[in-house]
Short mmCIF file of C-alpha atoms in Angstrom, two decimals:
data_model
loop_
_atom_site.label_atom_id
_atom_site.label_comp_id
_atom_site.label_asym_id
_atom_site.label_seq_id
_atom_site.Cartn_x
_atom_site.Cartn_y
_atom_site.Cartn_z
CA MET C 7 92.34 134.64 -4.62
CA LYS C 8 88.89 133.08 -4.70
CA THR C 9 88.59 129.38 -5.27
CA LYS C 10 86.08 128.08 -7.80
CA ALA C 11 83.64 127.15 -5.03
CA SER C 12 83.77 130.64 -3.48
CA PHE C 13 82.28 132.50 -6.42
CA PRO C 14 78.69 133.60 -5.66
CA VAL C 15 76.02 131.67 -7.54
CA ALA C 16 74.01 133.80 -9.97
CA GLY C 17 71.41 133.44 -12.64
CA HIS C 18 73.06 134.10 -15.99
CA ARG C 19 70.82 135.53 -18.72
CA LEU C 20 72.10 135.42 -22.29
CA THR C 21 70.47 137.31 -25.15
CA VAL C 22 71.21 135.37 -28.32
CA SER C 23 70.99 136.17 -32.02
CA TYR C 24 71.30 133.46 -34.65
CA ALA C 25 70.66 132.49 -38.24
CA GLY C 26 68.86 129.17 -37.95
CA THR C 27 69.42 127.95 -41.52
CA THR C 28 72.09 125.34 -40.73
CA PHE C 29 70.65 124.21 -37.38
CA PHE C 30 67.90 121.79 -36.38
CA GLY C 31 66.29 124.39 -34.17
CA TRP C 32 67.09 125.59 -30.67
CA GLN C 33 66.71 122.35 -28.72
CA ARG C 34 69.53 119.85 -28.31
CA GLN C 35 69.04 116.77 -30.52
CA ALA C 36 71.23 113.71 -30.75
CA GLY C 37 73.10 113.66 -34.05
CA HIS C 38 71.90 117.06 -35.23
CA PRO C 39 73.43 120.53 -34.70
CA SER C 40 71.37 122.84 -32.47
CA ILE C 41 71.79 126.31 -30.99
CA GLN C 42 71.47 125.04 -27.42
CA GLU C 43 74.17 122.41 -27.86
CA GLU C 44 76.65 124.84 -29.44
CA ILE C 45 76.33 127.30 -26.54
CA GLU C 46 76.47 124.52 -23.92
CA LYS C 47 79.76 123.31 -25.44
CA VAL C 48 81.31 126.72 -24.81
CA LEU C 49 79.86 126.96 -21.29
CA THR C 50 81.39 123.56 -20.48
CA ARG C 51 84.74 124.81 -21.75
CA ILE C 52 84.57 127.92 -19.55
CA TRP C 53 83.26 126.32 -16.34
CA GLY C 54 84.93 122.93 -16.70
CA GLN C 55 81.64 121.08 -16.19
CA HIS C 56 78.41 120.60 -18.10
CA LEU C 57 75.86 123.36 -17.61
CA THR C 58 72.29 123.00 -18.87
CA LEU C 59 71.03 126.01 -20.78
CA GLU C 60 67.30 126.80 -20.64
CA GLY C 61 65.82 128.70 -23.58
CA SER C 62 62.76 130.95 -23.49
CA GLY C 63 61.27 128.64 -26.09
CA ARG C 64 62.18 126.18 -28.80
CA THR C 65 62.55 127.73 -32.23
CA ASP C 66 62.12 125.18 -35.00
CA THR C 67 64.53 124.07 -37.72
CA GLY C 68 65.39 127.03 -39.95
CA VAL C 69 63.83 129.68 -37.69
CA HIS C 70 66.03 132.68 -36.79
CA ALA C 71 66.34 134.86 -33.70
CA VAL C 72 67.30 138.44 -33.00
CA GLY C 73 66.52 138.33 -29.28
CA GLN C 74 66.26 134.75 -28.02
CA VAL C 75 66.94 134.51 -24.28
CA ALA C 76 68.59 131.63 -22.43
CA SER C 77 69.57 131.14 -18.81
CA PHE C 78 71.66 128.96 -16.52
CA THR C 79 72.64 129.10 -12.86
CA ALA C 80 76.32 128.84 -11.97
CA PRO C 81 79.08 130.51 -9.92
CA ARG C 82 79.69 134.00 -11.28
CA LYS C 83 83.11 133.24 -12.69
CA LEU C 84 83.62 136.07 -15.23
CA SER C 85 82.45 139.65 -15.60
CA ALA C 86 79.71 140.25 -18.16
CA PRO C 87 82.01 141.80 -20.82
CA VAL C 88 84.61 139.03 -20.44
CA LEU C 89 81.97 136.28 -20.60
CA LEU C 90 80.39 137.90 -23.64
CA ARG C 91 83.74 137.97 -25.43
CA ALA C 92 84.61 134.41 -24.41
CA LEU C 93 81.31 133.04 -25.69
CA ASN C 94 81.54 134.78 -29.05
CA ASP C 95 85.21 133.83 -29.47
CA HIS C 96 84.25 130.15 -29.46
CA LEU C 97 80.75 130.03 -30.93
CA PRO C 98 80.20 129.34 -34.66
CA MET C 99 79.60 132.53 -36.65
CA PRO C 100 75.82 132.07 -37.17
CA ILE C 101 75.38 132.35 -33.38
CA ARG C 102 76.18 135.52 -31.43
CA VAL C 103 75.51 136.32 -27.79
CA THR C 104 74.60 140.01 -27.77
CA GLN C 105 74.18 140.58 -24.03
CA VAL C 106 75.01 138.98 -20.68
CA ASP C 107 73.14 139.85 -17.47
CA PHE C 108 73.48 138.54 -13.91
CA LEU C 109 70.18 138.01 -12.09
CA GLU C 110 68.80 136.13 -9.10
CA PRO C 111 69.75 132.40 -9.06
CA THR C 112 66.08 131.41 -9.51
CA PHE C 113 65.71 133.31 -12.81
CA HIS C 114 64.40 130.98 -15.52
CA ALA C 115 64.38 131.97 -19.19
CA ARG C 116 61.23 129.96 -19.84
CA PHE C 117 59.10 130.16 -16.70
CA ASP C 118 59.57 133.91 -16.07
CA VAL C 119 58.43 135.03 -19.55
CA GLU C 120 55.71 137.67 -19.63
CA ALA C 121 55.47 138.11 -23.42
CA LYS C 122 57.27 137.38 -26.68
CA THR C 123 57.46 139.14 -30.01
CA TYR C 124 57.89 137.33 -33.32
CA GLU C 125 58.31 138.82 -36.76
CA TYR C 126 57.60 137.12 -40.06
CA ARG C 127 59.33 138.58 -43.12
CA ILE C 128 57.97 138.41 -46.67
CA HIS C 129 59.55 139.59 -49.93
CA ASN C 130 56.56 140.52 -52.09
CA ALA C 131 57.97 141.18 -55.55
CA THR C 132 58.07 139.54 -58.96
CA PHE C 133 61.63 138.30 -58.48
CA SER C 134 63.23 136.86 -55.36
CA ASP C 135 66.18 138.60 -53.71
CA PRO C 136 69.28 136.35 -53.93
CA PHE C 137 70.72 138.03 -50.83
CA GLN C 138 67.73 136.98 -48.73
CA ILE C 139 67.64 133.29 -49.59
CA ASP C 140 66.53 131.31 -46.49
CA ARG C 141 65.80 134.60 -44.70
CA VAL C 142 62.41 135.65 -46.14
CA TRP C 143 59.38 134.07 -47.81
CA HIS C 144 59.27 135.16 -51.45
CA ILE C 145 55.72 135.71 -52.74
CA PRO C 146 55.59 136.91 -56.38
CA ILE C 147 51.81 137.49 -56.41
CA PRO C 148 50.60 140.97 -55.34
CA LEU C 149 48.98 140.91 -51.88
CA ASP C 150 45.95 142.93 -50.80
CA LEU C 151 47.27 144.53 -47.62
CA ALA C 152 43.91 146.06 -46.64
CA LYS C 153 42.21 142.65 -46.58
CA MET C 154 45.12 141.13 -44.67
CA GLU C 155 44.88 143.89 -42.07
CA ALA C 156 41.12 143.32 -41.73
CA ALA C 157 41.73 139.63 -41.06
CA ALA C 158 44.59 140.38 -38.66
CA ALA C 159 42.29 142.63 -36.60
CA LEU C 160 40.20 139.56 -35.74
CA LEU C 161 43.17 138.01 -33.93
CA ARG C 162 44.02 140.85 -31.56
CA GLY C 163 43.03 140.33 -27.94
CA LYS C 164 42.28 137.16 -25.98
CA HIS C 165 41.05 134.26 -28.11
CA ASP C 166 41.19 130.52 -28.55
CA PHE C 167 43.89 129.97 -31.18
CA ALA C 168 43.28 126.24 -31.68
CA ALA C 169 42.73 126.76 -35.42
CA MET C 170 46.17 128.37 -35.66
CA ALA C 171 48.03 125.69 -33.69
CA SER C 172 49.66 122.64 -35.25
CA ASN C 173 49.66 119.33 -33.41
CA ALA C 174 52.53 119.48 -30.93
CA GLY C 175 52.26 115.79 -30.05
CA TYR C 176 50.96 116.26 -26.52
CA ALA C 177 47.84 117.52 -24.74
CA ARG C 178 47.72 121.23 -23.94
CA THR C 179 46.11 122.73 -20.85
CA THR C 180 44.61 125.52 -22.98
CA THR C 181 44.85 126.98 -26.47
CA VAL C 182 43.74 130.44 -25.33
CA ARG C 183 46.34 133.17 -25.80
CA THR C 184 46.30 136.97 -25.63
CA VAL C 185 47.73 138.82 -28.64
CA SER C 186 48.56 142.33 -27.45
CA ALA C 187 49.88 143.53 -30.82
CA LEU C 188 49.64 142.33 -34.41
CA ASP C 189 50.94 144.72 -37.04
CA LEU C 190 51.55 144.47 -40.78
CA ARG C 191 54.24 146.79 -42.11
CA LYS C 192 54.88 147.28 -45.84
CA ARG C 193 57.92 149.10 -47.18
CA GLY C 194 58.68 148.60 -50.83
CA ALA C 195 58.82 144.87 -51.49
CA SER C 196 59.28 144.13 -47.80
CA LEU C 197 56.24 143.04 -45.78
CA THR C 198 56.58 142.11 -42.10
CA VAL C 199 53.99 140.62 -39.78
CA ARG C 200 54.91 141.38 -36.16
CA ILE C 201 53.07 139.65 -33.31
CA THR C 202 53.37 140.07 -29.54
CA ALA C 203 51.53 137.69 -27.21
CA ASP C 204 51.67 136.26 -23.71
CA GLY C 205 52.45 132.88 -25.23
CA PHE C 206 52.52 131.04 -28.54
CA LEU C 207 51.23 127.66 -29.60
CA TYR C 208 53.17 125.29 -31.86
CA HIS C 209 53.61 126.96 -35.29
CA MET C 210 51.05 129.61 -34.29
CA VAL C 211 52.80 132.52 -36.02
CA ARG C 212 53.55 130.56 -39.17
CA ASN C 213 49.94 129.34 -39.35
CA ILE C 214 48.61 132.87 -38.88
CA VAL C 215 50.88 134.20 -41.62
CA GLY C 216 49.93 131.35 -43.96
CA ALA C 217 46.25 132.23 -43.50
CA LEU C 218 46.82 135.98 -43.87
CA VAL C 219 48.75 135.46 -47.11
CA LYS C 220 45.88 133.39 -48.51
CA VAL C 221 43.56 136.30 -47.70
CA GLY C 222 46.02 138.67 -49.37
CA LYS C 223 46.06 136.52 -52.51
CA GLY C 224 42.25 136.67 -52.69
CA LYS C 225 41.90 132.92 -52.14
CA LEU C 226 40.23 133.32 -48.74
CA SER C 227 37.80 136.11 -47.85
CA VAL C 228 37.97 137.92 -44.53
CA GLU C 229 34.65 136.31 -43.51
CA GLU C 230 35.96 132.87 -44.47
CA PHE C 231 39.06 133.62 -42.40
CA ARG C 232 36.79 134.49 -39.46
CA THR C 233 34.85 131.24 -39.87
CA VAL C 234 38.04 129.17 -39.93
CA PHE C 235 39.48 130.97 -36.90
CA GLU C 236 36.31 130.66 -34.84
CA SER C 237 35.91 126.98 -35.76
CA GLY C 238 38.89 126.04 -33.61
CA LYS C 239 39.81 123.38 -36.18
CA ARG C 240 43.32 123.35 -37.58
CA THR C 241 42.16 121.03 -40.39
CA LEU C 242 40.08 123.86 -41.89
CA ALA C 243 42.91 126.40 -41.88
CA PRO C 244 45.37 127.11 -44.73
CA ALA C 245 48.88 125.69 -44.86
CA SER C 246 51.62 127.08 -42.63
CA ALA C 247 54.15 129.63 -43.85
CA PRO C 248 57.72 128.25 -44.24
CA ALA C 249 60.05 128.37 -41.24
CA PHE C 250 62.85 130.45 -42.78
CA GLY C 251 60.89 133.72 -42.75
CA LEU C 252 60.32 133.65 -38.99
CA TYR C 253 62.35 135.57 -36.38
CA LEU C 254 62.08 135.59 -32.58
CA MET C 255 62.60 139.29 -31.95
CA LYS C 256 62.19 139.90 -28.24
CA VAL C 257 61.35 138.21 -24.94
CA ALA C 258 59.90 140.30 -22.11
CA TYR C 259 60.13 139.20 -18.47
CA TYR C 260 58.21 139.91 -15.30
CA PRO C 261 59.85 142.39 -12.89
CA ARG C 262 62.26 140.90 -10.32
CA ALA C 263 59.78 141.14 -7.42
CA VAL C 264 57.20 139.20 -9.40
CA ARG C 265 59.78 136.64 -10.53
CA LEU C 266 60.81 135.95 -6.92
CA VAL C 267 57.20 135.29 -5.89
CA ARG C 268 56.66 133.07 -8.92
CA ALA C 269 59.83 131.11 -8.09
CA LYS C 270 58.52 130.36 -4.58
CA ASN C 271 55.20 129.14 -5.95
CA ARG C 272 56.62 127.44 -9.02
CA ARG C 273 55.18 124.07 -9.86
CA PRO C 274 57.49 121.22 -10.85
CA PRO C 275 58.54 121.46 -14.53
CA GLN C 276 56.47 118.38 -15.45
CA ALA C 277 53.32 120.25 -14.38
CA PHE C 278 53.73 122.81 -17.20
CA ASP C 279 52.65 122.51 -20.79
CA GLU C 280 55.58 121.93 -23.08
CA THR C 281 56.95 125.18 -24.52
CA ASP C 282 55.21 125.26 -27.89
CA ASP C 283 56.54 128.22 -29.81
CA GLU C 284 57.87 127.99 -33.31
#
């Protein structure tokens, strides 16, 4: 029988889904419930020691996730199916781990990210849906989808997104990001704004959606939207969309060979920008 010390060390990758309504975001905060802290409590129970969980990014208070990713390095104590069951047996119901993977010990949920996809959900109808309270942004005013799509087209590609970034409380190395996909999808009263990029600035998705909705309401023309975006000034941009309509859908990672090279050349954590996100 193997002793605890004889288990091989592995990188553990958890894919996590959660309703963020009752939590103060992903990151651990003294005196406030967080997703990170709830999962770390269960990991401590399983391994008998505190394990620090690294998330792909910090979702804000009220933000939800379908495919958040978190990682930790520890002896490979349980099989993936057994660990998955053990985690979900002890986690509060709004948090579910949907997948467990074992990777190289150097795998890092934050530093090995290649791209992320967020989705913002809007209920565009006269009356709100009582079954979607704290899950979507209800907008009773009809929205001009064609104008919103014209404005959204200006954001695709590599740009400086300073006008769509809230003050994160620290200096950033750059506010340039590459948006590889930005799609608006309307089905009945449901409108979703789905964005994939190589990185996100603080409240970037919510600020983009807030501006697009103002265009859709006819309170901001597409040319005015362009002027605001190209100004690089957050003070000229419309208000941010509320947190509860935002979902982290998917996190994509570099291939293993690339991750191993990046791990060898990795700068100390303090050399990185803070993880902005939402």
